[in-house]
GROMACS .gro file of C-alpha atoms in nm:
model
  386
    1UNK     CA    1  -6.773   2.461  -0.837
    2UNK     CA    2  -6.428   2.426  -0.932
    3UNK     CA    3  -6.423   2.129  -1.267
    4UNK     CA    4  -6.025   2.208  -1.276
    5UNK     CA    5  -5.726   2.054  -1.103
    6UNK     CA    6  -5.536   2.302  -0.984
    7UNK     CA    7  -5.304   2.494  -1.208
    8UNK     CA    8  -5.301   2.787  -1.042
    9UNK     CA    9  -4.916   2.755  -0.960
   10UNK     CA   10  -4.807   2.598  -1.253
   11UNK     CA   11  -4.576   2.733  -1.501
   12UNK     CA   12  -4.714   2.866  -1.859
   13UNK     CA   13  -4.598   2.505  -2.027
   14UNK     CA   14  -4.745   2.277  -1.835
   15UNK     CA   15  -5.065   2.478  -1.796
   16UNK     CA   16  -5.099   2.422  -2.158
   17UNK     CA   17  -5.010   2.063  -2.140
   18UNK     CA   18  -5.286   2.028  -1.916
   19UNK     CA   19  -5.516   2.225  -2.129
   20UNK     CA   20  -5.461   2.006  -2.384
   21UNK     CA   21  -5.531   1.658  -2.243
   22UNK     CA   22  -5.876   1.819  -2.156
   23UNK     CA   23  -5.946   1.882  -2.473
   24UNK     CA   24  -5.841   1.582  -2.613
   25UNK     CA   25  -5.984   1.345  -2.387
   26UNK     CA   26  -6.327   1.186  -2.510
   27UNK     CA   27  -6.394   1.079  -2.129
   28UNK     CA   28  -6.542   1.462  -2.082
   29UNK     CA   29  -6.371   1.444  -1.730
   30UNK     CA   30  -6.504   1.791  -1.630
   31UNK     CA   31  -6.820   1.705  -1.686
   32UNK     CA   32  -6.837   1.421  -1.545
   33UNK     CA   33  -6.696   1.606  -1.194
   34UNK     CA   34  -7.034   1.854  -1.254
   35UNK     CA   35  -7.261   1.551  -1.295
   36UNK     CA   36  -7.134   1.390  -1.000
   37UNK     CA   37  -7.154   1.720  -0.775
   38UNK     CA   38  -7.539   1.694  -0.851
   39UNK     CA   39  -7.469   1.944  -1.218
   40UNK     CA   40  -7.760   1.894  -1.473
   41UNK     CA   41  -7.582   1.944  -1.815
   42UNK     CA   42  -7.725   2.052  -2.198
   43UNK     CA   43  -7.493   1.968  -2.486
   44UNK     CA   44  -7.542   2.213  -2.812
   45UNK     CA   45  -7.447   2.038  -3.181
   46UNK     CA   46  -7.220   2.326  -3.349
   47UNK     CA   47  -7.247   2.622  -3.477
   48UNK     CA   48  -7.387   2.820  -3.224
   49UNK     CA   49  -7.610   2.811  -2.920
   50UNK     CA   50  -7.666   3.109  -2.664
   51UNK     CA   51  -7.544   2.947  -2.361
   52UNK     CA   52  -7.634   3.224  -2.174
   53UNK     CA   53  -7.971   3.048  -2.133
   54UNK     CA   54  -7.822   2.749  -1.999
   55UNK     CA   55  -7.553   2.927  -1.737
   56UNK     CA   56  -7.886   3.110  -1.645
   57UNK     CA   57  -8.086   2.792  -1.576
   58UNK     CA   58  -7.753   2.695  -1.378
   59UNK     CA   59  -7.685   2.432  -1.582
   60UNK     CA   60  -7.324   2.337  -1.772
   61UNK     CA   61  -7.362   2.391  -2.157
   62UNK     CA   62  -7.122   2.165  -2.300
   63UNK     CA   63  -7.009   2.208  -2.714
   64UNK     CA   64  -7.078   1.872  -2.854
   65UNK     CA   65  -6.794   1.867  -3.124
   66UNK     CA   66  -6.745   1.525  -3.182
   67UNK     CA   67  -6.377   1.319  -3.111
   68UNK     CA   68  -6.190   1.055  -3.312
   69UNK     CA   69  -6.341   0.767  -3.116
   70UNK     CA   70  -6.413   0.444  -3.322
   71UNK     CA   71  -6.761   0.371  -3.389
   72UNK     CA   72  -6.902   0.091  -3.242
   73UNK     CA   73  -7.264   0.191  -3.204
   74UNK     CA   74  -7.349   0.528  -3.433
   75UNK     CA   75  -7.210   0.385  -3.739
   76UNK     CA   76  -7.559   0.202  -3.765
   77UNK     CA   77  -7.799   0.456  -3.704
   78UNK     CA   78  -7.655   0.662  -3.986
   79UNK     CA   79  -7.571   0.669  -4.355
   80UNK     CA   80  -7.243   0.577  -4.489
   81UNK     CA   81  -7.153   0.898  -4.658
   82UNK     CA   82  -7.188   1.154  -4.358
   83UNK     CA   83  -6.955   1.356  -4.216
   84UNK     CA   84  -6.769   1.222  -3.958
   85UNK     CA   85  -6.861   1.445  -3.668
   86UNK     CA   86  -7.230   1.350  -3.650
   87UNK     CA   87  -7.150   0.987  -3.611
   88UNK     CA   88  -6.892   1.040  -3.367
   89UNK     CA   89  -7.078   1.335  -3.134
   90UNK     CA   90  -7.372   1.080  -3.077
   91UNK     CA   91  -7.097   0.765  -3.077
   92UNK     CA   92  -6.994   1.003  -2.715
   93UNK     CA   93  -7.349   0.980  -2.599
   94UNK     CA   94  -7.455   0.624  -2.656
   95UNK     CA   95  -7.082   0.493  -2.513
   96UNK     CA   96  -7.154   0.721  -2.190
   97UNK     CA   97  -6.861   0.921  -2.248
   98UNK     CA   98  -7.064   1.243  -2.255
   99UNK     CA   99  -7.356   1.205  -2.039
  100UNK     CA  100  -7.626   1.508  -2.070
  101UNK     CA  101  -7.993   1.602  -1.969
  102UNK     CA  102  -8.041   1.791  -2.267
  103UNK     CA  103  -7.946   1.821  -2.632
  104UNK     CA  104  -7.985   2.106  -2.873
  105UNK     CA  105  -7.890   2.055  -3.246
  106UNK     CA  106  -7.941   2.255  -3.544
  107UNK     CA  107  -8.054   2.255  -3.917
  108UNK     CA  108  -7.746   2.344  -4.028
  109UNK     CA  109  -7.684   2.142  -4.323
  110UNK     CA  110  -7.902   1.794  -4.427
  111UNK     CA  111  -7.681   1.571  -4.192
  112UNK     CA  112  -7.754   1.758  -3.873
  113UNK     CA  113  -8.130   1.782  -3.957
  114UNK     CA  114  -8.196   1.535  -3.843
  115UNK     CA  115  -7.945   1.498  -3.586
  116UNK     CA  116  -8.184   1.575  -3.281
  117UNK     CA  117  -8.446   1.328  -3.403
  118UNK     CA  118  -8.226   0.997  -3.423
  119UNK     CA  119  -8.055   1.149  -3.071
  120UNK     CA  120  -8.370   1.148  -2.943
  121UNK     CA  121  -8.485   0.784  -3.019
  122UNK     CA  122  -8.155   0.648  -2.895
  123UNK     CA  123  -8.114   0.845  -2.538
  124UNK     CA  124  -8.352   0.888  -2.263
  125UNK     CA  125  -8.330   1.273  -2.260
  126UNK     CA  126  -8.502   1.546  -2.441
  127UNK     CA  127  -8.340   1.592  -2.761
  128UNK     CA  128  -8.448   1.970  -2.921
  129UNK     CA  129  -8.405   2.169  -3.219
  130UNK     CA  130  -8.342   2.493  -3.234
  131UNK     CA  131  -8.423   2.691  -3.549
  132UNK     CA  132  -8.190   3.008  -3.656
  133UNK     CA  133  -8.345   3.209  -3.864
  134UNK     CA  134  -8.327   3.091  -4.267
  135UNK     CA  135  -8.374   3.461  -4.368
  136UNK     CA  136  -8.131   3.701  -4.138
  137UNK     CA  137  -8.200   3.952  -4.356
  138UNK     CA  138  -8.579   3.981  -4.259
  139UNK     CA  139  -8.694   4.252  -4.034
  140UNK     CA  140  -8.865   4.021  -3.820
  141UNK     CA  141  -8.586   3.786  -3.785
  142UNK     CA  142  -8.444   3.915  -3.431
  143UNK     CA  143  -8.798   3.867  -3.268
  144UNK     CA  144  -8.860   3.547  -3.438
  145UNK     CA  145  -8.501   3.422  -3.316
  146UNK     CA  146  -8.653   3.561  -2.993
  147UNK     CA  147  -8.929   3.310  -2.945
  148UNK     CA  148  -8.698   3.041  -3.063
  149UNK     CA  149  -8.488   3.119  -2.767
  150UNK     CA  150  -8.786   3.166  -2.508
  151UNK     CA  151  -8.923   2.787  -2.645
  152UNK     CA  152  -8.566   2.640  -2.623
  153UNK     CA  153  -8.528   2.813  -2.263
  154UNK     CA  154  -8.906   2.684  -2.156
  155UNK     CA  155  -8.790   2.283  -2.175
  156UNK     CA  156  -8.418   2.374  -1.982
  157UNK     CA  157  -8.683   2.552  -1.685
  158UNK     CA  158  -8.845   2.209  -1.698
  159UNK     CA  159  -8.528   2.004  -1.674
  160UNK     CA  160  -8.380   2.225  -1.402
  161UNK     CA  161  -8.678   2.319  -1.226
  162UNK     CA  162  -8.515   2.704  -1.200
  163UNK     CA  163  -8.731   2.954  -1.315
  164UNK     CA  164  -8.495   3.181  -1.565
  165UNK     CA  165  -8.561   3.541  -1.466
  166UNK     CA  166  -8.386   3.848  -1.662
  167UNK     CA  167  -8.196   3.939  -1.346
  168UNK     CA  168  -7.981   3.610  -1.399
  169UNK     CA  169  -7.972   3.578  -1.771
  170UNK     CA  170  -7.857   3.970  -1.762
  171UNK     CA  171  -7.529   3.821  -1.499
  172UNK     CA  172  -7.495   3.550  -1.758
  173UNK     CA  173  -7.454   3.810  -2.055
  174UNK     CA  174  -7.202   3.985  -1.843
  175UNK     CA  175  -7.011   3.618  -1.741
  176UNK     CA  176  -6.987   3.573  -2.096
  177UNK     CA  177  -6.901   3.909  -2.220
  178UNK     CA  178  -6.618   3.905  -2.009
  179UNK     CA  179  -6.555   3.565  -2.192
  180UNK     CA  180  -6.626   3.731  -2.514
  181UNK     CA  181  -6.383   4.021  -2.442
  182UNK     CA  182  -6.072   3.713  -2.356
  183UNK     CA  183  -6.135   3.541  -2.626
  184UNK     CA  184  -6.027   3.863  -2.827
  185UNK     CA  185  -5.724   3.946  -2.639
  186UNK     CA  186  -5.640   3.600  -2.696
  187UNK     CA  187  -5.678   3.649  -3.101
  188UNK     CA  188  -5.520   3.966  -3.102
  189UNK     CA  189  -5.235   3.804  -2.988
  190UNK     CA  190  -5.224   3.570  -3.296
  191UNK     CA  191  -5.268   3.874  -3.527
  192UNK     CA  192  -5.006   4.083  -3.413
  193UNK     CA  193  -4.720   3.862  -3.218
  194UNK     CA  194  -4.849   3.495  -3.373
  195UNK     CA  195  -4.447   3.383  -3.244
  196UNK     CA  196  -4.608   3.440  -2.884
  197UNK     CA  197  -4.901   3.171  -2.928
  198UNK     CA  198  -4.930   2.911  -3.196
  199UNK     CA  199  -5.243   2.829  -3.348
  200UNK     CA  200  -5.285   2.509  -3.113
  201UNK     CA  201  -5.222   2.659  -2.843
  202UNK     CA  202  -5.482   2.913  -2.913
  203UNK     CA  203  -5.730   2.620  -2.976
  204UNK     CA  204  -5.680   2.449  -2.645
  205UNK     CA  205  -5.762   2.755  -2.487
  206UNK     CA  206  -6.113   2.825  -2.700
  207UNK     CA  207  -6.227   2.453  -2.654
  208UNK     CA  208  -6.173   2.413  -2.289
  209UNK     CA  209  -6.418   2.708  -2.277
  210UNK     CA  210  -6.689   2.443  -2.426
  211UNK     CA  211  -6.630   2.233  -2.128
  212UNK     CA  212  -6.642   2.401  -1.809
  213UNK     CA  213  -6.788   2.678  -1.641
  214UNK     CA  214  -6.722   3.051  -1.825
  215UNK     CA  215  -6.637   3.151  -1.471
  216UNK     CA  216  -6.399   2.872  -1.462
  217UNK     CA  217  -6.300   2.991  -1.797
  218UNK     CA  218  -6.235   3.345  -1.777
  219UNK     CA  219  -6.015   3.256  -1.442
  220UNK     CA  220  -5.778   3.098  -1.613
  221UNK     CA  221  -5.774   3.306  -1.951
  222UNK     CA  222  -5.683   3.618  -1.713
  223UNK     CA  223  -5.428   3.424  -1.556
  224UNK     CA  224  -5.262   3.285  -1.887
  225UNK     CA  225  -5.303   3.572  -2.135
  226UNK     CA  226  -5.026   3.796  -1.921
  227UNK     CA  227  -4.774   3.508  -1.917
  228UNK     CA  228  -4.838   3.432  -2.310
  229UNK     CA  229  -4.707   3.835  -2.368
  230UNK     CA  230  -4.461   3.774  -2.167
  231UNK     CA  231  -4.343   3.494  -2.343
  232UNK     CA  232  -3.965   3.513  -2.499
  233UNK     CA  233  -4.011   3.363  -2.827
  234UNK     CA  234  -3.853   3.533  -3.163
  235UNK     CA  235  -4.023   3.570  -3.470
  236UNK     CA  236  -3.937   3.326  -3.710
  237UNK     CA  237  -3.922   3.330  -4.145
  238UNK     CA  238  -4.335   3.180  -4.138
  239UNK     CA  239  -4.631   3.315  -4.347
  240UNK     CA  240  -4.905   3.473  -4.229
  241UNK     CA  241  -5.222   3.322  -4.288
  242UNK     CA  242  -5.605   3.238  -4.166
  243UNK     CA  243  -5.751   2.922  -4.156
  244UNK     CA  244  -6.082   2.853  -4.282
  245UNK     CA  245  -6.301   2.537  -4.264
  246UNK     CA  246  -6.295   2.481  -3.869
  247UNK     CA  247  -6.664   2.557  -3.835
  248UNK     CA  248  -6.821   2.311  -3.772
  249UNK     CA  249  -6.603   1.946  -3.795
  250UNK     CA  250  -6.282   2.045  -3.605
  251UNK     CA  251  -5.924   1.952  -3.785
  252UNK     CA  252  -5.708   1.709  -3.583
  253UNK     CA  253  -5.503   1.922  -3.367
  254UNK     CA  254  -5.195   1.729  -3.477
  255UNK     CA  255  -5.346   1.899  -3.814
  256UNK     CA  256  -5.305   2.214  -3.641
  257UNK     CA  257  -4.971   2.128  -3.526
  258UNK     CA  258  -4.813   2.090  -3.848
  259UNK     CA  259  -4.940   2.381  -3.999
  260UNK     CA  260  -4.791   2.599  -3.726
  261UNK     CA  261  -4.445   2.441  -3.819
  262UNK     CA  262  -4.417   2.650  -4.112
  263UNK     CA  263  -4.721   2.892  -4.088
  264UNK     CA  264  -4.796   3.155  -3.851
  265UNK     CA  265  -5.190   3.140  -3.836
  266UNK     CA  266  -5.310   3.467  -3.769
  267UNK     CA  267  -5.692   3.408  -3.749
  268UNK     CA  268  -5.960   3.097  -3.832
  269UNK     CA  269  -6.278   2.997  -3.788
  270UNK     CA  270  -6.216   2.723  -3.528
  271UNK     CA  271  -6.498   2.638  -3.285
  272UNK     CA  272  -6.605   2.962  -3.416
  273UNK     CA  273  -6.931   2.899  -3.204
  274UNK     CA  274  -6.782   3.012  -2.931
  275UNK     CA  275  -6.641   3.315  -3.038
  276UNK     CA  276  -6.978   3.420  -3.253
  277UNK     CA  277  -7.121   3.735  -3.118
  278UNK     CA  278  -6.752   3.972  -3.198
  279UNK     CA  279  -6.882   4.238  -2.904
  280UNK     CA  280  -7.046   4.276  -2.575
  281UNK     CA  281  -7.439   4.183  -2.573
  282UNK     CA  282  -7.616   4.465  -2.405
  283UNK     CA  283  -7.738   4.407  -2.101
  284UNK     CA  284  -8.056   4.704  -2.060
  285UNK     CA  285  -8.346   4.620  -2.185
  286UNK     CA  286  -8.523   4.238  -2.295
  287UNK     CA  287  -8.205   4.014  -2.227
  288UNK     CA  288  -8.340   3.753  -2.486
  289UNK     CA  289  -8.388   3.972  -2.739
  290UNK     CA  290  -8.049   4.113  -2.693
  291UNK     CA  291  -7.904   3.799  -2.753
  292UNK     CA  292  -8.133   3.758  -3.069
  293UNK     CA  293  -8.036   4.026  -3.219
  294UNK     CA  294  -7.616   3.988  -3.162
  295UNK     CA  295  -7.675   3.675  -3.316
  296UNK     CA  296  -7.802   3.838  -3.608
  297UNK     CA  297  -7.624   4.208  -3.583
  298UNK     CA  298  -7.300   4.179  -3.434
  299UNK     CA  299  -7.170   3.837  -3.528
  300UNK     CA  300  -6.879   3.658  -3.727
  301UNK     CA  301  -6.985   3.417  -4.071
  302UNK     CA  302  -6.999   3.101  -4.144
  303UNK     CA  303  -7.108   2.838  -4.429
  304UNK     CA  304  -7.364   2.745  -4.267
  305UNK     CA  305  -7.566   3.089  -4.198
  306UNK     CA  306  -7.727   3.267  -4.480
  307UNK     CA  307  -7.674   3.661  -4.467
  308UNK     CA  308  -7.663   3.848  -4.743
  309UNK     CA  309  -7.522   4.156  -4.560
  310UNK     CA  310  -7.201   3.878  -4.514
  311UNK     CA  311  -7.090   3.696  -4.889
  312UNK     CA  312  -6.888   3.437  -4.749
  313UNK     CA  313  -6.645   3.506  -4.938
  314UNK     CA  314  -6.563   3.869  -4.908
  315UNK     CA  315  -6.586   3.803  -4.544
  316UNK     CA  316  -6.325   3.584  -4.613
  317UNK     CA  317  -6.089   3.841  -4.755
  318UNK     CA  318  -6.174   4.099  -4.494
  319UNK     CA  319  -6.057   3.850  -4.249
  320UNK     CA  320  -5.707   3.827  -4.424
  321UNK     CA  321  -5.685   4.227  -4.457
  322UNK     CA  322  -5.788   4.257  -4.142
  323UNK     CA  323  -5.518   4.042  -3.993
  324UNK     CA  324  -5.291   4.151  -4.210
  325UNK     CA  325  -5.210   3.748  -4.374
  326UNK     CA  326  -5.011   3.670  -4.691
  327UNK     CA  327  -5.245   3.382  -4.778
  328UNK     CA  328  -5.519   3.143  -4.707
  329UNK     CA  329  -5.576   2.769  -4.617
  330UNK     CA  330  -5.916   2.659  -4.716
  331UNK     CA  331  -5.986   2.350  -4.577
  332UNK     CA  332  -6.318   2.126  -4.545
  333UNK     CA  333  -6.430   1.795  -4.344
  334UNK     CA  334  -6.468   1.506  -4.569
  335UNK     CA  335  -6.831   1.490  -4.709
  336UNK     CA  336  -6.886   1.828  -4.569
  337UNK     CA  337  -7.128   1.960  -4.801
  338UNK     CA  338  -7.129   2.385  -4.692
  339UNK     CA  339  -6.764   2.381  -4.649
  340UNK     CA  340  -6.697   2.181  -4.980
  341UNK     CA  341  -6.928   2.443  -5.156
  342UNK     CA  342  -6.772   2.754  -5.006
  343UNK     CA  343  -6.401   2.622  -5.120
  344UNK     CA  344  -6.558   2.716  -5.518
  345UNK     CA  345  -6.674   3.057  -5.388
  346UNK     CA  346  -6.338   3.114  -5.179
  347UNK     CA  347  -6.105   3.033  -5.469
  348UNK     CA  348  -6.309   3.185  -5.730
  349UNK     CA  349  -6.237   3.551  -5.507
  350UNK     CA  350  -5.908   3.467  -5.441
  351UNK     CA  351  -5.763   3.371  -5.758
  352UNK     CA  352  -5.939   3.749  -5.852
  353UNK     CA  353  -5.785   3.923  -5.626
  354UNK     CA  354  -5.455   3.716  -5.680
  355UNK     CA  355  -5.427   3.611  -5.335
  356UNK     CA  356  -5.236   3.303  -5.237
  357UNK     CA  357  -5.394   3.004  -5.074
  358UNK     CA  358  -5.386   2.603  -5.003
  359UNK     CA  359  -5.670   2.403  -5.033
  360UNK     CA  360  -5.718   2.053  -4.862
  361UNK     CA  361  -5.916   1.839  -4.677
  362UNK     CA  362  -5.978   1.674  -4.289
  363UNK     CA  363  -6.126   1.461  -4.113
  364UNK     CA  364  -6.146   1.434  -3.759
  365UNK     CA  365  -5.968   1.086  -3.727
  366UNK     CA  366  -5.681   1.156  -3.960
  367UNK     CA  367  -5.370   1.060  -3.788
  368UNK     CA  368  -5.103   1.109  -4.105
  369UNK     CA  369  -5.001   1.432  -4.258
  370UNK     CA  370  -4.690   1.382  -4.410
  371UNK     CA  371  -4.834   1.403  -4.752
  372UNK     CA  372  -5.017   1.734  -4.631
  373UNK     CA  373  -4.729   1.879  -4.503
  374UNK     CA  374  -4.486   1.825  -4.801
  375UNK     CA  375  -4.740   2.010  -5.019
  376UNK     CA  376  -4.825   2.287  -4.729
  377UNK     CA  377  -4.422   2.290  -4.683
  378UNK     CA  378  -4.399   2.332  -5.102
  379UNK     CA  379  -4.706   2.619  -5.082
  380UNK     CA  380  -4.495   2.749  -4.811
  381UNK     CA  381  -4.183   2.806  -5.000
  382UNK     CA  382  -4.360   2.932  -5.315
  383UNK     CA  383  -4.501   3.216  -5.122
  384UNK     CA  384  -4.187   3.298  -4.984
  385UNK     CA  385  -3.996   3.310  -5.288
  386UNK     CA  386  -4.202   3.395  -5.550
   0.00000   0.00000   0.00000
């Protein structure tokens, strides 16, 4: 079903405009258009969740990524010194913004372990965990991660009452491939014309992908990619750089806004979820295990998974080279324990290999920068002219 209003006709601008009241609106209108048609819906905590098994099960997998709402019931089932994004993803839930049949979280950090166990005491659906592998690095892992998926996929059969054969999870790999393969041309972009597409732009695009269907998705990416080439903009005198710390806890894009007035981001980690597996899951053969193992085999990095095959940290520098950036902005949610750890790591490499970069902080409901963008505007400058 359609979760859009049309934009079919609409100019390049407004298409974005409309893009980004989506995103930025806690009401979840589009899912609440799929709940009313009758829609079950399973929300997935960040990183990463194959929602291949959802889309299979016909449901609407929905990235549950918190919002800068106020807190007037989350606040008290939680610690005071949490990141913000946990308290504000279930403050969605128990206000009845984000309505779902299902929620999936992950042990990705002390906060979030417990995540699915206080959602489930506080809503009247089944709350789950699933559990990555800890060792990615184990032969066994992709099989393990295998079962993980088959038990995760056994209670959204029992919510939907659809039985999930490998016929439809195999046209789900290949909805979301062509997602997967979108989501690319969209980044390539960045690297190579960054004048053509700012890095908020970009973002819109990625989240509304966490919000309706990939059908829906990959529609309107096709449609808007051509126009964004197109586009008539000049290059201006801006840095090229990558931003890091979007993994989990996403920046205000506001945040995002005033970076790209004096910085041409040319890659980041944003929602980087949804952009995890970097190529096209095969589709011959056991469809879960495929899916297992591009989890494990062909995927990006983040804080919060432990690969040895991927140091954070020369993944980090790879991701500059490879994009071809002048320097880095390393960035972390308040109280953000992986991302504040990997900031020591990141500089530690960086100052070694005598690369630039600009480290601050976010959170979620920040709504002034000026201080951040005198010093970003000061970094800026010194880069240029050093």
């Amino acid at each position: 079903m359609q979760l859009l209003d049309s934009w079919q006709d609409k100019p390049l601008d407004e298409i974005f405009y409309y893009v980004r009241e989506l995103v930025q609106d806690p009401e979840y209108p589009t899912v609440k258009r799929w709940r009313a048609a009758g829609g079950k819906v399973l929300g997935h905590f960040q990183v990463y969740f194959p929602e291949e098994i959802a889309h299979a099960a016909g449901m609407l997998p929905v990235k549950v990524r918190g919002a800068p709402v106020e807190g007037r019931q989350a606040d008290s089932r939680f610690g005071s010194y949490l990141c913000s994004i946990i308290k504000s993803s279930l403050e969605l839930a128990l206000s009845h913004r984000l309505e779902l049949d299902m929620f999936v979280s992950h042990p990705i950090c002390d906060a979030a372990r417990n995540l699915a166990a206080v959602w489930g005491r506080n809503l009247p659906y089944p709350a789950q965990i699933l559990y990555l592998p800890q060792n990615a690095n184990s032969a066994y892992s992709a099989r393990y991660l295998c079962g993980e998926y088959s038990r995760v996929m056994q209670d959204i059969q029992a919510i939907t009452g659809v039985t999930v054969t490998d016929a439809a999870l195999r046209n789900s790999i290949k909805v979301f491939n062509r997602n997967r393969c979108l989501l690319r041309e969209v980044y390539e972009i960045k690297r190579t014309t960054p004048w053509l597409l700012s890095v908020d732009e970009a973002y819109v695009l990625v989240s509304l992908g966490g919000m309706i269907t990939r059908e829906e998705h990959n529609e309107l990416l096709a449609a808007v990619i051509p126009q964004i080439r197109a586009r008539s903009a000049k290059k201006q005198d801006k840095i090229r750089v990558v931003f890091d710390g979007g993994f989990c806890e996403q920046p205000p894009l506001d945040l995002l806004r005033v970076i790209a007035q004096s910085c041409y981001v040319v890659d980041d980690d944003l929602l980087i979820g949804l952009r995890w597996i970097l190529q096209d899951v095969e589709t011959e053969g056991d469809p879960l295990f495929n899916l297992a193992d591009a989890y494990l085999n062909a995927s990006s990095y983040s804080p919060v998974q432990h690969d040895l095959r991927k140091p954070k940290e020369k993944m980090l520098v790879q991701r500059l080279r490879n994009a071809n950036a002048e320097a880095a902005i390393i960035t972390a949610a308040k109280m953000c324990e992986p991302g504040l750890d990997e900031q020591v790591a990141y500089s530690k490499e960086l100052d070694e290999l005598n690369i630039p970069y600009f480290i601050s902080e976010f959170e979620e409901k920040m709504t002034s920068f000026d201080h951040m963008q005198m010093q970003l505007e000061t970094f800026v400058e010194n880069v240029l002219f050093e």
